[in-house]
Short mmCIF file of C-alpha atoms and ligand atoms in Angstrom, two decimals:
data_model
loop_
_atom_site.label_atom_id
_atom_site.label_comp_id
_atom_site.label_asym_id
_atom_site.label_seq_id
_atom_site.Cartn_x
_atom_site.Cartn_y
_atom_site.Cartn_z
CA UNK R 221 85.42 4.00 159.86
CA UNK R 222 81.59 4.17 159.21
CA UNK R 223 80.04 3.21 162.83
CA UNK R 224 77.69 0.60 162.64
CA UNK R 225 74.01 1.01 163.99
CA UNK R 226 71.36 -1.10 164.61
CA UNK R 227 68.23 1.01 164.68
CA UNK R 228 67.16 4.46 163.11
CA UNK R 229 64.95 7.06 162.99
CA UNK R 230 64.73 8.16 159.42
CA UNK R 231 63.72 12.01 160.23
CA UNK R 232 62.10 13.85 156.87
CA UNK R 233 63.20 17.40 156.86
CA UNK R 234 60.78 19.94 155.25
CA UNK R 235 57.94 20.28 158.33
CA UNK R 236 59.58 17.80 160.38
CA UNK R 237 63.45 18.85 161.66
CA UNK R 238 62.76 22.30 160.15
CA UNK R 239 59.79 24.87 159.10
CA UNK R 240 58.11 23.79 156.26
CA UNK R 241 58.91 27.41 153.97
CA UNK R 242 57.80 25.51 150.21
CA UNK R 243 60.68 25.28 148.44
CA UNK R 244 63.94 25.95 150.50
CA UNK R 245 66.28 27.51 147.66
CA UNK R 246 68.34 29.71 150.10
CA UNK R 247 69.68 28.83 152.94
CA UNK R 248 68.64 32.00 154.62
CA UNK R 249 65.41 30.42 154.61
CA UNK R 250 66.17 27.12 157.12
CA UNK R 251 64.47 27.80 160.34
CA UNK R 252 64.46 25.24 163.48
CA UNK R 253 61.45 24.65 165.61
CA UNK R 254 62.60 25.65 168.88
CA UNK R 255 62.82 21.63 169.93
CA UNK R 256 64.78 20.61 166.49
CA UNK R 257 68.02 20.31 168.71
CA UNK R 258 67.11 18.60 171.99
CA UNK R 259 64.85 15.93 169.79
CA UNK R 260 67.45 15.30 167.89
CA UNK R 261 70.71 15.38 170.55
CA UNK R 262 67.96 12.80 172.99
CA UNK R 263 68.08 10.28 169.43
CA UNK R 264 71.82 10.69 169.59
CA UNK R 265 72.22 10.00 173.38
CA UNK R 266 69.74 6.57 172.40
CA UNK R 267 72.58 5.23 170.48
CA UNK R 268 70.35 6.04 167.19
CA UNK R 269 71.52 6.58 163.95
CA UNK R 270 69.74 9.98 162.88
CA UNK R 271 69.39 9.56 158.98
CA UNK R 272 67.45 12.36 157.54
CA UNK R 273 65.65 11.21 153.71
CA UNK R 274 64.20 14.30 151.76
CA UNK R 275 62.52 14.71 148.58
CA UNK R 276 63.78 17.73 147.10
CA UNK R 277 61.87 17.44 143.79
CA UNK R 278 62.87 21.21 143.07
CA UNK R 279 66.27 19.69 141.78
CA UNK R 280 64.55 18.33 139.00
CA UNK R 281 62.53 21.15 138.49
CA UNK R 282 65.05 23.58 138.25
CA UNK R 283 64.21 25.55 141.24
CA UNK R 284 67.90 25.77 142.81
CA UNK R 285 71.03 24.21 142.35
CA UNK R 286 71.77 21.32 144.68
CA UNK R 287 74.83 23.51 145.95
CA UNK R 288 71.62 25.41 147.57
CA UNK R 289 70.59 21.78 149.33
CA UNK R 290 73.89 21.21 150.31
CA UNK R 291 74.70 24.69 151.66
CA UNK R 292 71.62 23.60 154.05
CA UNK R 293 72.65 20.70 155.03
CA UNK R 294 75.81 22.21 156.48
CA UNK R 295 73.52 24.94 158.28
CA UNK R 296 71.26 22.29 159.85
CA UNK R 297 74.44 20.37 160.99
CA UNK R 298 76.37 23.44 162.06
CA UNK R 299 73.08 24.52 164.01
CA UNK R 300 73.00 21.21 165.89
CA UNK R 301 76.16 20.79 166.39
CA UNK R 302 76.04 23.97 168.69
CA UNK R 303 73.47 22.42 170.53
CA UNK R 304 75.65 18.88 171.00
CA UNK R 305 73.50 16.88 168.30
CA UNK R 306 73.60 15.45 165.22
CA UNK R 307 72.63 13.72 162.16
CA UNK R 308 74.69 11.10 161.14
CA UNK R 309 73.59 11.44 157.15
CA UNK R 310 72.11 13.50 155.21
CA UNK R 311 70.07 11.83 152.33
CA UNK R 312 67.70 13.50 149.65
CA UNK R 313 66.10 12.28 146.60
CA UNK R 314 66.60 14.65 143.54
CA UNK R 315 64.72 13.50 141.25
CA UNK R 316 60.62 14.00 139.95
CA UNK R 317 58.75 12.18 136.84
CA UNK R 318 58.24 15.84 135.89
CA UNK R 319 61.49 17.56 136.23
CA UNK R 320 62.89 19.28 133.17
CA UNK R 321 66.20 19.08 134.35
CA UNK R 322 68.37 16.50 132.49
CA UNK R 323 69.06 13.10 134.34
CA UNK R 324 66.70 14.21 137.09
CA UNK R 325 63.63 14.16 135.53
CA UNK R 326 62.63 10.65 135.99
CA UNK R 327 60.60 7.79 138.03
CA UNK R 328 63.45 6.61 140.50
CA UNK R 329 63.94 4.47 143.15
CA UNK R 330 64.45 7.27 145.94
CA UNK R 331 61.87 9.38 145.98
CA UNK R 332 59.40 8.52 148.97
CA UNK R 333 57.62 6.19 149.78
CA UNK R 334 60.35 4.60 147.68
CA UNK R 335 63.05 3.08 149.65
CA UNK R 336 66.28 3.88 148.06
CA UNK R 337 67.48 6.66 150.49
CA UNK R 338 66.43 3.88 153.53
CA UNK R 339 68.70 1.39 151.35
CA UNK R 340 71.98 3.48 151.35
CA UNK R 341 71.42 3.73 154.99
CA UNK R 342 71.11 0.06 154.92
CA UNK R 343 74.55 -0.10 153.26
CA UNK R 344 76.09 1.97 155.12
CA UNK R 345 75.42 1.66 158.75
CA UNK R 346 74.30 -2.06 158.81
CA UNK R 347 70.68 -0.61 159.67
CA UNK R 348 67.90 -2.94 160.37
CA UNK R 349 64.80 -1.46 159.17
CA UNK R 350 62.16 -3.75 160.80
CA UNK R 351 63.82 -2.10 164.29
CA UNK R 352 63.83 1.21 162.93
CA UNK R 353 61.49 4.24 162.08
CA UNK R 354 60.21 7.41 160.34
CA UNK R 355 59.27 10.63 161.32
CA UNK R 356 57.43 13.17 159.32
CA UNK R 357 54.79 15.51 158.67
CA UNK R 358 53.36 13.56 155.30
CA UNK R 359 51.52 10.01 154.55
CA UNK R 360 55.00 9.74 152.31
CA UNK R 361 56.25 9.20 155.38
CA UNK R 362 54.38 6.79 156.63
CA UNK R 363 54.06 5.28 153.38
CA UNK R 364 57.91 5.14 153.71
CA UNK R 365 57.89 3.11 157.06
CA UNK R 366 55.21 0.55 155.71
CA UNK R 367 57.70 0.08 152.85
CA UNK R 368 61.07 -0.74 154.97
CA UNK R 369 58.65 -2.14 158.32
CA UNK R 370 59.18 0.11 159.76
CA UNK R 371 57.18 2.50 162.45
CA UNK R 372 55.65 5.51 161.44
CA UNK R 373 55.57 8.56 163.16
CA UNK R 374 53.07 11.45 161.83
CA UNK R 375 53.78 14.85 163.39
CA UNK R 376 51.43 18.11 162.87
CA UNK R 377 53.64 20.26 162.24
CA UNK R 378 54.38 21.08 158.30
CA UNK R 379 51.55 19.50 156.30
CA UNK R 380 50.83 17.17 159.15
CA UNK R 381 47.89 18.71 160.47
CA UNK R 382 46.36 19.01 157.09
CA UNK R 383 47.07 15.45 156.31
CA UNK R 384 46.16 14.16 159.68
CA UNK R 385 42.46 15.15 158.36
CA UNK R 386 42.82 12.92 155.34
CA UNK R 387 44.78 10.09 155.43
CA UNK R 388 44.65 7.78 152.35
CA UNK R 389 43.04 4.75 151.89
CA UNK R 390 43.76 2.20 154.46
CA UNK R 391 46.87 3.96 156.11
CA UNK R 392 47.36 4.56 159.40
CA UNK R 393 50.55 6.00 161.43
CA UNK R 394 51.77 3.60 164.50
CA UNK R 395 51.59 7.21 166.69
CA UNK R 396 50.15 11.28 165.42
CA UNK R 397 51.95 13.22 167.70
CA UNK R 398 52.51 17.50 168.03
CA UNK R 399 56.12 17.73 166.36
CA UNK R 400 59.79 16.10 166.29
CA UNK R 401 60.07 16.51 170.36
CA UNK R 402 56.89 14.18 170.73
CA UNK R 403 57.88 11.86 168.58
CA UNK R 404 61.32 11.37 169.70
CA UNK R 405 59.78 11.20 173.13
CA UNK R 406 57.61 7.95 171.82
CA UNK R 407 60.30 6.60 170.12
CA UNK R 408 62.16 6.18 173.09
CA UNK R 409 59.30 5.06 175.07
CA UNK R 410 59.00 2.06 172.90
CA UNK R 411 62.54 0.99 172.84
MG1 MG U 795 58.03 17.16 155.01
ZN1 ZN U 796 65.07 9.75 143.48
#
């Protein structure tokens, strides 16, 4: 049976649980900051459900199958799981308005700041969004957690500290911190 969680952290994945490397079409490529694992396994220990929501926009482009996405999917859980953590679901949106790849190339409902991906987890795990929140290194992110009601967590790694210096028009984070460790860290603070 599905367990049933309260509260998440939705946890973007490109810059955030792993280096950002631009498009990640081999799984050779995934590389964990050296707190990726005790971040995540100190979520886990919270009684969070760890939902990670990625836009993977080189689906649609053609860049690499999406038996590349889910080859690193398994490495990120295998990797964890070594370490005693998890993520309790993997989510990615694989879709872009400018994707040439048939069926993919569209406007959707998933890709962030869109809330589809935060829906499933909705679905799934009984989720309530107002108590949960997003970490990531983009204002898609954030933009994300205003969506659902979330909080939103900004971290500099990835394209964070390029975005902290320009956020857009009236939107703020709820906390900027250094990486995933930090913000895990004030998640739990605030609980
Ligand atoms: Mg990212
Ligand atoms: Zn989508």
């Amino acid at each position: 049976m599905t367990p049933t969680f309260e509260r998440a952290v939705f946890v973007d994945r490109d810059g955030t649980l792993i280096e950002e490397v631009g498009y990640l079409d081999r799984v050779e490529r995934v590389s964990f900051f050296p707190w990726t694992v005790a971040a995540v396994r100190a979520l886990n220990r919270a009684g969070l459900a760890v939902v990670m929501v990625s836009n993977q926009s080189g689906l649609a482009r053609g860049f690499f199958a999406e038996s590349v996405v889910h080859d690193v999917h398994r490495r990120i859980a295998d990797l964890l799981d070594a370490g005693a953590a998890h993520i309790d679901a993997y989510y990615y949106c694989p879709h872009h308005p400018d994707g040439k790849v048939p069926g993919l190339g569209i406007t959707c409902e998933c890709r962030k700041p869109a809330r589809g991906l935060v829906d499933r987890a909705i679905r799934e795990f009984g989720i309530d969004p107002k108590r949960s929140f997003v970490i990531g290194d983009r204002w898609v992110d954030v933009g994300l957690a205003r969506a659902i009601g979330a909080k939103g967590v900004l971290v500099r790694t990835g394209y964070g500290d390029v975005e902290e210096r320009m956020p857009p028009l009236g939107m703020t984070a709820d906390a900027v911190v250094d990486n995933l460790v930090a913000a895990s860290s004030w998640i739990l603070n605030t609980l």
